[in-house]
Tab-separated table of C-alpha atoms in Angstrom:
chain	number	residue	atom	x	y	z
A	1	MET	CA	0.034	-0.096	-0.082
A	2	ARG	CA	1.183	3.392	-0.876
A	3	THR	CA	0.823	6.202	1.661
A	4	ALA	CA	-0.950	9.618	1.220
A	5	LEU	CA	-1.494	12.542	3.347
A	6	ILE	CA	-4.290	14.934	2.772
A	7	THR	CA	-4.908	17.956	4.608
A	8	GLY	CA	-8.295	19.651	4.720
A	9	ALA	CA	-9.521	15.993	4.958
A	10	SER	CA	-12.428	16.363	7.485
A	11	ARG	CA	-14.762	17.815	4.754
A	12	GLY	CA	-15.331	18.892	1.261
A	13	VAL	CA	-12.818	18.357	-1.559
A	14	GLY	CA	-10.307	16.907	0.911
A	15	GLU	CA	-12.799	14.234	2.095
A	16	ALA	CA	-13.701	13.200	-1.331
A	17	ILE	CA	-10.292	12.950	-2.218
A	18	ALA	CA	-9.572	10.551	0.771
A	19	ARG	CA	-12.303	8.380	-0.165
A	20	ALA	CA	-11.126	8.162	-3.651
A	21	LEU	CA	-7.649	7.231	-2.448
A	22	ALA	CA	-8.820	4.768	0.322
A	23	PRO	CA	-8.888	1.608	-2.072
A	24	THR	CA	-5.091	1.938	-2.885
A	25	HIS	CA	-3.667	4.017	-0.238
A	26	ARG	CA	-2.972	4.178	3.384
A	27	LEU	CA	-4.214	7.526	4.465
A	28	ILE	CA	-3.013	10.181	6.780
A	29	LEU	CA	-6.182	12.504	7.337
A	30	GLY	CA	-5.135	16.101	8.286
A	31	GLY	CA	-7.142	18.901	9.530
A	32	ARG	CA	-8.279	20.714	12.734
A	33	ASP	CA	-11.712	18.905	13.385
A	34	ARG	CA	-10.395	15.902	15.619
A	35	ALA	CA	-13.970	14.383	15.722
A	36	ALA	CA	-14.665	14.614	12.048
A	37	LEU	CA	-11.226	13.091	11.124
A	38	ASP	CA	-11.878	10.367	13.533
A	39	GLU	CA	-15.269	9.688	12.036
A	40	LEU	CA	-13.829	9.513	8.559
A	41	ALA	CA	-11.073	7.316	9.512
A	42	ALA	CA	-13.229	4.854	10.912
A	43	ASP	CA	-15.184	4.459	7.716
A	44	LEU	CA	-11.946	3.931	5.547
A	45	PRO	CA	-10.150	0.643	5.415
A	46	ASP	CA	-6.421	1.971	6.343
A	47	ALA	CA	-6.658	5.702	7.603
A	48	ARG	CA	-5.598	7.674	10.686
A	49	ALA	CA	-6.662	11.121	11.973
A	50	TRP	CA	-3.806	13.421	12.169
A	51	PRO	CA	-5.408	16.563	13.971
A	52	VAL	CA	-3.051	19.449	13.459
A	53	GLU	CA	-2.929	23.376	13.123
A	54	LEU	CA	-1.340	23.757	9.801
A	55	ALA	CA	-0.083	27.524	10.540
A	56	GLU	CA	2.039	26.058	13.475
A	57	ILE	CA	3.246	22.988	11.699
A	58	THR	CA	6.647	21.754	13.265
A	59	GLU	CA	9.061	18.920	12.577
A	60	ARG	CA	7.451	16.843	15.682
A	61	ASP	CA	4.091	16.802	13.884
A	62	VAL	CA	5.534	14.721	10.779
A	63	GLU	CA	7.869	12.535	13.147
A	64	GLY	CA	7.302	8.884	11.914
A	65	VAL	CA	6.388	9.780	8.274
A	66	ASP	CA	9.497	8.448	6.368
A	67	ARG	CA	7.813	7.542	3.290
A	68	LEU	CA	5.145	9.512	1.368
A	69	ASP	CA	3.876	8.730	-2.213
A	70	VAL	CA	1.268	11.446	-2.173
A	71	LEU	CA	0.691	14.756	-0.367
A	72	VAL	CA	-2.383	16.779	-1.185
A	73	HIS	CA	-2.780	20.202	0.017
A	74	SER	CA	-6.568	20.793	0.112
A	75	ALA	CA	-7.151	22.964	3.248
A	76	GLY	CA	-7.630	26.886	2.583
A	77	VAL	CA	-9.551	29.691	3.652
A	78	VAL	CA	-11.235	32.601	1.991
A	79	THR	CA	-12.376	36.034	3.144
A	80	LEU	CA	-13.916	38.167	0.696
A	81	GLY	CA	-13.639	41.994	0.533
A	82	ARG	CA	-12.493	45.026	-1.398
A	83	ILE	CA	-8.890	46.058	-1.020
A	84	GLU	CA	-9.945	48.998	0.843
A	85	ASP	CA	-11.867	47.046	3.423
A	86	THR	CA	-9.521	44.200	3.968
A	87	PRO	CA	-7.057	44.571	6.974
A	88	ALA	CA	-3.861	43.262	7.133
A	89	GLU	CA	-4.818	40.253	9.524
A	90	VAL	CA	-6.756	38.967	6.871
A	91	TRP	CA	-3.993	39.012	4.380
A	92	ARG	CA	-1.744	37.357	7.000
A	93	ARG	CA	-4.176	34.526	7.834
A	94	THR	CA	-4.956	33.996	4.285
A	95	MET	CA	-1.196	33.776	3.285
A	96	ASP	CA	-0.534	31.722	6.354
A	97	ILE	CA	-2.897	29.043	5.505
A	98	ASN	CA	-3.050	29.057	1.798
A	99	VAL	CA	0.676	29.509	1.012
A	100	ILE	CA	2.998	29.304	3.987
A	101	ALA	CA	1.646	26.360	5.582
A	102	VAL	CA	1.551	24.642	2.404
A	103	ALA	CA	5.307	25.408	1.702
A	104	GLU	CA	6.444	24.626	5.241
A	105	LEU	CA	4.418	21.280	5.329
A	106	THR	CA	5.879	20.332	1.920
A	107	ARG	CA	9.331	21.535	3.308
A	108	LEU	CA	9.244	18.972	6.392
A	109	LEU	CA	7.907	16.107	4.247
A	110	LEU	CA	10.524	16.500	1.329
A	111	PRO	CA	12.699	13.701	2.557
A	112	ALA	CA	9.575	11.384	2.835
A	113	LEU	CA	8.439	12.260	-0.749
A	114	ARG	CA	11.956	11.966	-2.141
A	115	SER	CA	12.226	8.412	-0.721
A	116	ALA	CA	9.067	7.353	-2.625
A	117	GLY	CA	9.413	9.507	-5.582
A	118	GLY	CA	5.995	11.033	-4.580
A	119	HIS	CA	3.510	13.313	-5.888
A	120	VAL	CA	2.478	16.608	-4.403
A	121	VAL	CA	-1.136	17.841	-5.493
A	122	LEU	CA	-2.121	21.341	-4.769
A	123	ILE	CA	-5.838	22.177	-4.748
A	124	ASN	CA	-5.634	25.797	-6.032
A	125	SER	CA	-8.715	27.650	-7.557
A	126	GLY	CA	-9.996	29.527	-10.528
A	127	ALA	CA	-8.988	32.713	-8.567
A	128	GLY	CA	-5.342	31.231	-9.180
A	129	LEU	CA	-5.816	32.245	-12.652
A	130	ARG	CA	-7.877	35.463	-12.667
A	131	ALA	CA	-8.286	37.925	-10.003
A	132	ASN	CA	-11.709	39.549	-9.560
A	133	PRO	CA	-13.116	42.410	-7.440
A	134	GLY	CA	-13.601	41.624	-3.871
A	135	TRP	CA	-11.407	38.484	-4.058
A	136	VAL	CA	-7.779	39.916	-4.231
A	137	SER	CA	-6.355	38.643	-1.017
A	138	TYR	CA	-7.777	35.093	-1.801
A	139	ALA	CA	-6.368	35.395	-5.299
A	140	ALA	CA	-2.879	36.526	-4.442
A	141	SER	CA	-2.575	33.745	-2.190
A	142	LYS	CA	-3.564	31.263	-5.130
A	143	PHE	CA	-1.262	33.048	-7.331
A	144	ALA	CA	1.481	32.551	-4.971
A	145	LEU	CA	0.511	28.953	-4.591
A	146	ARG	CA	0.868	28.351	-8.263
A	147	ALA	CA	4.204	29.949	-8.054
A	148	PHE	CA	5.039	27.596	-5.279
A	149	ALA	CA	4.169	24.627	-7.302
A	150	ASP	CA	6.047	25.574	-10.561
A	151	GLY	CA	9.090	26.132	-8.298
A	152	LEU	CA	8.826	22.798	-6.504
A	153	ARG	CA	8.573	21.061	-9.856
A	154	LEU	CA	11.742	22.652	-11.081
A	155	GLU	CA	13.628	22.188	-7.760
A	156	GLU	CA	12.468	18.727	-7.308
A	157	PRO	CA	12.653	16.783	-10.636
A	158	GLY	CA	12.402	13.563	-8.720
A	159	LEU	CA	8.830	14.392	-7.891
A	160	ARG	CA	5.449	14.874	-9.767
A	161	VAL	CA	3.853	18.178	-8.691
A	162	THR	CA	0.056	18.801	-10.066
A	163	THR	CA	-1.985	21.971	-9.545
A	164	VAL	CA	-5.659	21.554	-9.788
A	165	PHE	CA	-7.758	24.809	-10.809
A	166	PRO	CA	-11.361	24.052	-9.913
A	167	GLY	CA	-14.333	26.506	-10.302
A	168	ARG	CA	-16.927	26.643	-7.644
A	169	VAL	CA	-17.343	23.426	-5.764
A	170	ALA	CA	-20.400	22.353	-3.935
A	171	THR	CA	-18.857	22.332	-0.150
A	172	ASP	CA	-19.338	24.032	3.030
A	173	MET	CA	-16.754	26.526	2.055
A	174	GLN	CA	-18.525	27.323	-0.868
A	175	ARG	CA	-21.727	27.927	1.194
A	176	GLY	CA	-19.787	30.375	3.240
A	177	VAL	CA	-18.450	32.018	0.055
A	178	ARG	CA	-21.921	32.593	-1.245
A	179	ALA	CA	-23.001	34.043	2.112
A	180	GLN	CA	-20.203	36.567	1.988
A	181	GLU	CA	-21.270	37.422	-1.780
A	182	GLY	CA	-24.879	37.998	-0.451
A	183	GLY	CA	-25.945	35.242	-2.840
A	184	ALA	CA	-27.770	31.822	-2.921
A	185	PHE	CA	-25.807	28.713	-2.485
A	186	GLU	CA	-26.685	26.751	-5.670
A	187	PRO	CA	-25.075	23.314	-5.790
A	188	GLU	CA	-26.644	22.180	-8.973
A	189	LYS	CA	-24.420	24.840	-10.802
A	190	TYR	CA	-21.128	23.949	-9.263
A	191	LEU	CA	-18.743	20.976	-9.528
A	192	GLU	CA	-19.181	18.189	-7.173
A	193	PRO	CA	-16.213	17.285	-4.625
A	194	ASP	CA	-16.161	13.810	-6.022
A	195	THR	CA	-15.417	15.170	-9.539
A	196	VAL	CA	-12.681	17.120	-8.198
A	197	ALA	CA	-11.259	13.795	-6.397
A	198	ARG	CA	-11.679	12.046	-9.696
A	199	ALA	CA	-9.396	14.584	-11.406
A	200	VAL	CA	-6.809	14.304	-8.767
A	201	LEU	CA	-7.003	10.449	-9.051
A	202	ALA	CA	-6.400	10.670	-12.654
A	203	ALA	CA	-3.180	12.840	-12.161
A	204	ILE	CA	-1.821	10.410	-9.495
A	205	ASN	CA	-2.676	7.222	-11.603
A	206	ALA	CA	-1.160	8.594	-14.767
A	207	GLY	CA	1.663	6.395	-16.107
A	208	PRO	CA	5.258	6.715	-14.867
A	209	ASP	CA	5.994	8.398	-18.311
A	210	ALA	CA	3.454	11.084	-17.859
A	211	HIS	CA	3.593	14.375	-15.526
A	212	LEU	CA	0.065	16.222	-15.397
A	213	THR	CA	1.312	19.603	-14.194
A	214	GLU	CA	-2.017	21.318	-14.333
A	215	LEU	CA	-5.754	20.578	-14.410
A	216	THR	CA	-8.497	23.053	-14.875
A	217	LEU	CA	-12.122	22.181	-13.970
A	218	ARG	CA	-15.106	24.096	-14.689
A	219	PRO	CA	-18.637	23.508	-13.950
A	220	SER	CA	-20.719	22.414	-17.232
A	221	ASP	CA	-23.646	24.659	-16.395
A	222	GLY	CA	-22.449	27.405	-13.890
A	223	PRO	CA	-20.146	30.480	-12.972
A	224	VAL	CA	-16.640	30.376	-14.464
A	225	SER	CA	-15.164	31.594	-11.130
């Protein structure tokens, strides 16, 4: 069994990816909600909860992870607002979770990833390709996440690195986004979390001669961003 560590695994896209990988991987389920992680782990054949505050990750948190085949960065935060209304603490929190925590966790796990010739998957966003009004702090973090992935791919040629750019996904996070926008939550117009998970699985299962560097997913009948 290969081993995969997934952040943001307690719900939404992260949970869907965990379920998609469960038949072929031993899973480490990362997130803040211990109860939700324990419940998911109990429902999967070989999984354990890994409750962690990603913004405070240390070497101690990854002790014992000596070989890692897949690292999926799915955790993220979003706070909408125009530049004039977005204070520094929002920018710092957004960058801490969406970029810095990703970089630090990847750095700490590089020996384990190198040992396995592993695969790093970064769940980005349509906002990582285009910045819209009211989304600038989030878009800036996702543009930075794309740059991190590109740099990691060049610096670590022994690893595969895939960035996934989904449009709106029918998750609790999207429900919160729509509340911030003052609009209705319309899941029928969004991607399903399982759809994103299947795209991740396709990238991971591509043959050894293939390196899917970027995947862009858009709802077939819904908003682009």
